[in-house]
PDB file of C-alpha atoms in Angstrom:
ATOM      1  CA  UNK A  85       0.000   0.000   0.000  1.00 61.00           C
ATOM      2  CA  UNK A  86       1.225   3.689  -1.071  1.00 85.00           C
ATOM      3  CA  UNK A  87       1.284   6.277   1.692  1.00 89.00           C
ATOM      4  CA  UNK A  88       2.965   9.126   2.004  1.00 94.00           C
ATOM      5  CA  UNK A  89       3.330  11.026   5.501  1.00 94.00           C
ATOM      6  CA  UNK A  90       3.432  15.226   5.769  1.00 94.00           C
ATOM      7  CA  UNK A  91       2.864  18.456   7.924  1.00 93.00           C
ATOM      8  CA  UNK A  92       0.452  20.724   6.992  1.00 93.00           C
ATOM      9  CA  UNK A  93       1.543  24.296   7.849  1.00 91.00           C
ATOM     10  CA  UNK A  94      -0.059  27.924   8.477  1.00 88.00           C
ATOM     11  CA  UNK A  95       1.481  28.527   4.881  1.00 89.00           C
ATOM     12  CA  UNK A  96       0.319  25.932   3.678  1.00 90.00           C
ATOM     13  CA  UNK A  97      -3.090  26.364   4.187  1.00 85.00           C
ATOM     14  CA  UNK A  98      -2.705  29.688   2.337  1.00 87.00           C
ATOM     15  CA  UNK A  99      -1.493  28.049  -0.865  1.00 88.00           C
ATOM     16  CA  UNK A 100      -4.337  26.140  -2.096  1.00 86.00           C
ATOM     17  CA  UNK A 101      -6.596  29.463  -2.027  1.00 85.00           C
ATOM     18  CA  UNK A 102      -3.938  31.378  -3.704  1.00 87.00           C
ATOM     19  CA  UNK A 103      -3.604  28.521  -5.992  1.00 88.00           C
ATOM     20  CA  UNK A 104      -7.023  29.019  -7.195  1.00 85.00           C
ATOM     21  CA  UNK A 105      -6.892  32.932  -7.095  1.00 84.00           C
ATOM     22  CA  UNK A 106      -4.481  33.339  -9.414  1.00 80.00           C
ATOM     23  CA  UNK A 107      -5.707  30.793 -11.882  1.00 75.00           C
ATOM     24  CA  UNK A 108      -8.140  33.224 -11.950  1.00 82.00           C
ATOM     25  CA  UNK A 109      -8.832  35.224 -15.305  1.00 86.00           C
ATOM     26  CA  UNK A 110      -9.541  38.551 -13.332  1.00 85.00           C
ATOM     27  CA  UNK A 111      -6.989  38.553 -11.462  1.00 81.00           C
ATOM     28  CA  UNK A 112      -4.623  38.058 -14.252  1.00 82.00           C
ATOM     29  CA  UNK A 113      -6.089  40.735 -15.591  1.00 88.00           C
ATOM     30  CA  UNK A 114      -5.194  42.826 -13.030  1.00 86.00           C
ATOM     31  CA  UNK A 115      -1.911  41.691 -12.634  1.00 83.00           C
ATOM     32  CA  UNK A 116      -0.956  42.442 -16.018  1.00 86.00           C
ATOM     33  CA  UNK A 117      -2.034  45.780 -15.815  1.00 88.00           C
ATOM     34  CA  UNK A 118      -0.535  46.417 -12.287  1.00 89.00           C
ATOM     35  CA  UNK A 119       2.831  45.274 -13.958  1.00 88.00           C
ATOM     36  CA  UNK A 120       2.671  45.996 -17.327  1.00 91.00           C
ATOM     37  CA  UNK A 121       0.752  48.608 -18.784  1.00 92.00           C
ATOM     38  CA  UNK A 122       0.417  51.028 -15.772  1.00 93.00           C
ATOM     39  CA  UNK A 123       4.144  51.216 -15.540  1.00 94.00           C
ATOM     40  CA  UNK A 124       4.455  51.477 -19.287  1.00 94.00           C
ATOM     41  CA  UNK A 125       2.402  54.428 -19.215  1.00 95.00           C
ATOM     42  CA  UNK A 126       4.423  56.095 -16.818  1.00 94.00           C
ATOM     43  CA  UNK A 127       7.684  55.197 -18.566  1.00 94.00           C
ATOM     44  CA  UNK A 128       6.499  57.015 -21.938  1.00 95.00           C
ATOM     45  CA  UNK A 129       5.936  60.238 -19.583  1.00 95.00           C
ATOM     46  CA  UNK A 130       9.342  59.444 -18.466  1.00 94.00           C
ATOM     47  CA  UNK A 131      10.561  59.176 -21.807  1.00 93.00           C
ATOM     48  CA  UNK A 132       8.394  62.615 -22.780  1.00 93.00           C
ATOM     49  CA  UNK A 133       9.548  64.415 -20.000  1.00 92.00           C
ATOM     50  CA  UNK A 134      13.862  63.540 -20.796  1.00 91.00           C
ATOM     51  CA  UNK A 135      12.979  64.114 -24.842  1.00 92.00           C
ATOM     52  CA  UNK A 136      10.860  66.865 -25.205  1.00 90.00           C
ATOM     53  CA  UNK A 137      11.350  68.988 -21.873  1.00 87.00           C
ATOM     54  CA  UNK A 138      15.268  67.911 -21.644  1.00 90.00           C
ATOM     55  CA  UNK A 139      14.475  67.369 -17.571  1.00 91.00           C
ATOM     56  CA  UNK A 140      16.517  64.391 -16.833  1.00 92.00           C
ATOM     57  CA  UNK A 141      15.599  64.479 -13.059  1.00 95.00           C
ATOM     58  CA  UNK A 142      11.616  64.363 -13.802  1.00 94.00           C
ATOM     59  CA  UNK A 143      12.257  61.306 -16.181  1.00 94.00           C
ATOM     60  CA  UNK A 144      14.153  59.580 -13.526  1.00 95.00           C
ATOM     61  CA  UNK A 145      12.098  60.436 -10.806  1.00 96.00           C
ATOM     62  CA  UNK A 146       8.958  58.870 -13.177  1.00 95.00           C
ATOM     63  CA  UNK A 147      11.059  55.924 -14.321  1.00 94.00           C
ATOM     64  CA  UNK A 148      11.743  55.089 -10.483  1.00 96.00           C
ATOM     65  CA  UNK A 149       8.132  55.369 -10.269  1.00 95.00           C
ATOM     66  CA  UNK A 150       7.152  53.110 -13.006  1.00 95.00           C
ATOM     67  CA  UNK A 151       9.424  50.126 -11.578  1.00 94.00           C
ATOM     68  CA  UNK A 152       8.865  50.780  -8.298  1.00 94.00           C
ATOM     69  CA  UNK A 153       4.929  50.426  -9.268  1.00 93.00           C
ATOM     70  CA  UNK A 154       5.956  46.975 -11.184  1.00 93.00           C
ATOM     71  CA  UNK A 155       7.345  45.545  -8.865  1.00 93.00           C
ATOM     72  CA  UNK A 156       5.774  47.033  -5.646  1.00 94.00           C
ATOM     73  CA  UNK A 157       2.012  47.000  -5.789  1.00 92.00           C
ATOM     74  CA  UNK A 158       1.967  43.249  -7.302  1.00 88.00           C
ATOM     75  CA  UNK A 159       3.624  42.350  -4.288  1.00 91.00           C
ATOM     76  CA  UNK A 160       1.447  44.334  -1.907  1.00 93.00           C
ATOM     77  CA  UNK A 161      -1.997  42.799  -3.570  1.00 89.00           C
ATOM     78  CA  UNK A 162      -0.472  39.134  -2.853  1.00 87.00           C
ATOM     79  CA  UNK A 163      -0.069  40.726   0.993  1.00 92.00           C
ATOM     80  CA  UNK A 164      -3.440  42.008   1.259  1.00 92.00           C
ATOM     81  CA  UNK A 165      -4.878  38.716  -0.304  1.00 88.00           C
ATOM     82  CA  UNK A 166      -2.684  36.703   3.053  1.00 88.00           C
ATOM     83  CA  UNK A 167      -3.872  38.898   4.726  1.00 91.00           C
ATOM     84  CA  UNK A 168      -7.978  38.401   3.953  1.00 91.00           C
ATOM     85  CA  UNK A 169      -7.125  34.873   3.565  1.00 87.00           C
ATOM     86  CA  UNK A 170      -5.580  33.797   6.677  1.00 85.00           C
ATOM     87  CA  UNK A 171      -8.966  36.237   8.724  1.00 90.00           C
ATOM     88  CA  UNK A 172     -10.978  33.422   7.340  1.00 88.00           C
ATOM     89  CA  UNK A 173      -9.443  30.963   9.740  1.00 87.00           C
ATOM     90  CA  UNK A 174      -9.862  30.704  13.578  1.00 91.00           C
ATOM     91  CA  UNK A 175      -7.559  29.564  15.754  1.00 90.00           C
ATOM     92  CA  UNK A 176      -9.736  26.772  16.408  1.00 92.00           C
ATOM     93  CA  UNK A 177      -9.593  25.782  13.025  1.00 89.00           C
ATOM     94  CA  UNK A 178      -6.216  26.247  12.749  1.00 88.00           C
ATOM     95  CA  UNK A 179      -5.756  23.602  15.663  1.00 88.00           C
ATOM     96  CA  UNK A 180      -7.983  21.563  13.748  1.00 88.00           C
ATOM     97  CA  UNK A 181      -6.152  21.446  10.080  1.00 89.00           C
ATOM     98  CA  UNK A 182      -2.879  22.244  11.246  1.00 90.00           C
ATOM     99  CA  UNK A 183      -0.629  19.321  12.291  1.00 91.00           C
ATOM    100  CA  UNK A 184       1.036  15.986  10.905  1.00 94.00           C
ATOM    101  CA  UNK A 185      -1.141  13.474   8.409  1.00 94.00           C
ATOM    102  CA  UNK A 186      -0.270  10.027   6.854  1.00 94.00           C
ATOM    103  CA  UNK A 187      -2.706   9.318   3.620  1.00 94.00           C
ATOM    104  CA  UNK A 188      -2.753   5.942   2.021  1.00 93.00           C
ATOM    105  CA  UNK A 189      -3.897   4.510  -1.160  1.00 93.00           C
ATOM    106  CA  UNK A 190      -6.118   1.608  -0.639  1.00 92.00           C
ATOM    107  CA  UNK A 191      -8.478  -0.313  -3.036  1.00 89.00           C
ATOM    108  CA  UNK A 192     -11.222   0.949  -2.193  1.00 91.00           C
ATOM    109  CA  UNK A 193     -10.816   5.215  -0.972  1.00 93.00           C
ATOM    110  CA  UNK A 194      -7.784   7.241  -0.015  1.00 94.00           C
ATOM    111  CA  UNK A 195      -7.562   7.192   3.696  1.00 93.00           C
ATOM    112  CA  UNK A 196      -6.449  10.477   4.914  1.00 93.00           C
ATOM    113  CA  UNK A 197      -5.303  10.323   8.869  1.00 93.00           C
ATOM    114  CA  UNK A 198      -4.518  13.113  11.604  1.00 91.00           C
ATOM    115  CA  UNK A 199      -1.682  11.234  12.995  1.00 84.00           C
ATOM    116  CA  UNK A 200      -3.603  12.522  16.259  1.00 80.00           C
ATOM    117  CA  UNK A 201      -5.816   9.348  15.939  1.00 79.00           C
ATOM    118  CA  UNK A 202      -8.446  11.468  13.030  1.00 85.00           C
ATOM    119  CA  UNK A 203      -9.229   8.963  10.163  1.00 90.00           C
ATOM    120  CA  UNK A 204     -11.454   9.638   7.384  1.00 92.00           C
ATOM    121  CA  UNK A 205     -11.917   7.388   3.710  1.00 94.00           C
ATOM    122  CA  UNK A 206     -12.650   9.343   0.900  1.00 94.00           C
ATOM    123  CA  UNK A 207     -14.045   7.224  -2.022  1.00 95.00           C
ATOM    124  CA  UNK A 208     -11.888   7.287  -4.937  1.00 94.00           C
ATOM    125  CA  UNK A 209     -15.424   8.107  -7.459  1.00 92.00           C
ATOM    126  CA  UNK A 210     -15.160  10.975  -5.301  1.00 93.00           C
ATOM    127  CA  UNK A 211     -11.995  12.761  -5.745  1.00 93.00           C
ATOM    128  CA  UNK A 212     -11.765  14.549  -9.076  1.00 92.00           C
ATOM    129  CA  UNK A 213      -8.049  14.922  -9.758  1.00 92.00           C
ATOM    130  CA  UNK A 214      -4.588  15.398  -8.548  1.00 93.00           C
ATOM    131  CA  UNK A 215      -2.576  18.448  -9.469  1.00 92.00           C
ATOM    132  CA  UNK A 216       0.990  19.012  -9.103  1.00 92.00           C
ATOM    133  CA  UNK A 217       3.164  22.246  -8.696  1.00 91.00           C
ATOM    134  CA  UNK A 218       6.151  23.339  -7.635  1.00 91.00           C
ATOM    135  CA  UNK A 219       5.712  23.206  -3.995  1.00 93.00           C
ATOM    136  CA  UNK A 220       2.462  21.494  -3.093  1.00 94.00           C
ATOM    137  CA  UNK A 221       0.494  18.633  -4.343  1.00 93.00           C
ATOM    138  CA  UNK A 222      -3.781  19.391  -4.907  1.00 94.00           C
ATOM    139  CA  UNK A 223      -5.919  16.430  -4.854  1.00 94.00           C
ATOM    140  CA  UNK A 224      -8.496  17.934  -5.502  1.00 94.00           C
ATOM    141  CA  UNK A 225     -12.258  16.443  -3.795  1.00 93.00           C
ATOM    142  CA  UNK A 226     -14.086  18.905  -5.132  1.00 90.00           C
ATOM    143  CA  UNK A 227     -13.774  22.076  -7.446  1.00 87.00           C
ATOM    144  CA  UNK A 228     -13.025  24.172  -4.648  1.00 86.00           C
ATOM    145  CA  UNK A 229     -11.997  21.952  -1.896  1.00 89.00           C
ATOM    146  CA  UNK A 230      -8.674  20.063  -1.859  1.00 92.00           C
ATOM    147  CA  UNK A 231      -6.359  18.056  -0.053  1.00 93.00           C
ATOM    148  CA  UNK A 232      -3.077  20.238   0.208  1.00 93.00           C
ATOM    149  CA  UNK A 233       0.803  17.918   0.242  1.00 94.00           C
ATOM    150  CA  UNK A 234       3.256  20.724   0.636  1.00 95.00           C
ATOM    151  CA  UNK A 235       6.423  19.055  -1.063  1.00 93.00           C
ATOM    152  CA  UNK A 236       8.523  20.535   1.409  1.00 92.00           C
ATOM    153  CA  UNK A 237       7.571  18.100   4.113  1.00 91.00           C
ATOM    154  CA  UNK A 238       6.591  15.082   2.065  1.00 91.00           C
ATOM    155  CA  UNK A 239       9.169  12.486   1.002  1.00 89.00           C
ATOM    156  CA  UNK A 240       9.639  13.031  -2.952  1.00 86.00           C
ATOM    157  CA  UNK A 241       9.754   9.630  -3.787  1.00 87.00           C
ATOM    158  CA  UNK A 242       7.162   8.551  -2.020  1.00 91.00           C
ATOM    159  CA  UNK A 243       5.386  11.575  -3.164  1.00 91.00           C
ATOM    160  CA  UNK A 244       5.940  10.577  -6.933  1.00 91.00           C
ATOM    161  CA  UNK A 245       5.127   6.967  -6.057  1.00 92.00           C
ATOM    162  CA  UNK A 246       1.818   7.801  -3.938  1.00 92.00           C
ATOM    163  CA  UNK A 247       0.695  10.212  -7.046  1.00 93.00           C
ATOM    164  CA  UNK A 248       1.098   7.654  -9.796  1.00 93.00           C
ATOM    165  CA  UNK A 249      -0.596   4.992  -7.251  1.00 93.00           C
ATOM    166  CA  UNK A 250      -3.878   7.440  -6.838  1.00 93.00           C
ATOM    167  CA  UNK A 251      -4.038   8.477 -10.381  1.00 92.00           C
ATOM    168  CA  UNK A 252      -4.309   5.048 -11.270  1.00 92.00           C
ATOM    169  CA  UNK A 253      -7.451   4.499  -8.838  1.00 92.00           C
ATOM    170  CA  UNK A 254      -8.659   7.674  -9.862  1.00 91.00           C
ATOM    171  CA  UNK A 255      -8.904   7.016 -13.443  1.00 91.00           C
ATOM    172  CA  UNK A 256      -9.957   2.936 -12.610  1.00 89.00           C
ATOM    173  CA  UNK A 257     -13.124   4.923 -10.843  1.00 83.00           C
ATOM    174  CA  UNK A 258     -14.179   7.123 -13.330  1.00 71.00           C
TER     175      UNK A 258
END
């Protein structure tokens, strides 16, 4: 039997939503334009205000502006978004999530256990897909509810092993 054993963090909890937010198509929207096109706008006044006006200290001033928007506000929306997302936790639930689990491929389900004593099957009809990243595993049990394997703290071999051993029952269910 495949099993893998990991710690879900604090940070880790965070991932899964920020996963999904930016897979979104508004948000990439935004982002673009947050990094792209608002900071090309100010580097053509930069470029207007060196060529046309000959005031080098404007342009520089502007062009500090642009990259410092670029790079800067991008950055403070992923804050914010921590920020909202990790309000929508108690500390209760927290306690609750948080901590070491063992899951296990068996015939029939995945069994996903607290290594507290916690133990819950979850049919394998039930659990739509696994997607990988760099850092975290997603098996996914329903569109917007997943099972989160941060790499970091899960063996990689086993990891690799425990994937190819669910997405086998997966697809056998289907």
């Amino acid at each position: 039997m495949n099993e893998i054993e990991y710690e879900l963090r604090e940070q880790d909890l965070l991932a899964f939503s920020e996963y999904q937010i930016r897979e979104t198509k508004a948000l990439k929207k935004r982002r673009q334009r947050h990094q792209s096109t608002i900071p090309a706008f100010f580097v053509a006044i930069s470029l207007f205000l060196w060529f046309y006006y000959k005031d080098l200290v404007s342009a520089a001033y502007v062009g500090v502006v642009a990259l410092a928007w670029g790079f800067l506000v991008p950055a403070y929306m992923r804050w914010t978004t921590r920020k909202q997302l990790l309000t929508m936790y108690s500390d209760e639930d927290k306690r609750r999530i948080l901590g070491r689990y063992r899951l296990s491929v068996a015939k029939d389900a995945l069994i996903e256990k607290k290594l507290d004593g916690e133990e819950s099957r979850i049919p394998w009809s039930e659990i739509l897909r696994i997607e990988l990243t760099d850092k975290y595993a997603f098996i996914f049990v329903a569109i917007d509810a997943a099972l989160i394997v941060p790499r970091a703290t899960a063996n990689a071999a086993k990891l690799r092993d425990f994937v190819r051993a669910a997405d086998e029952r997966i697809a056998a269910a289907d």
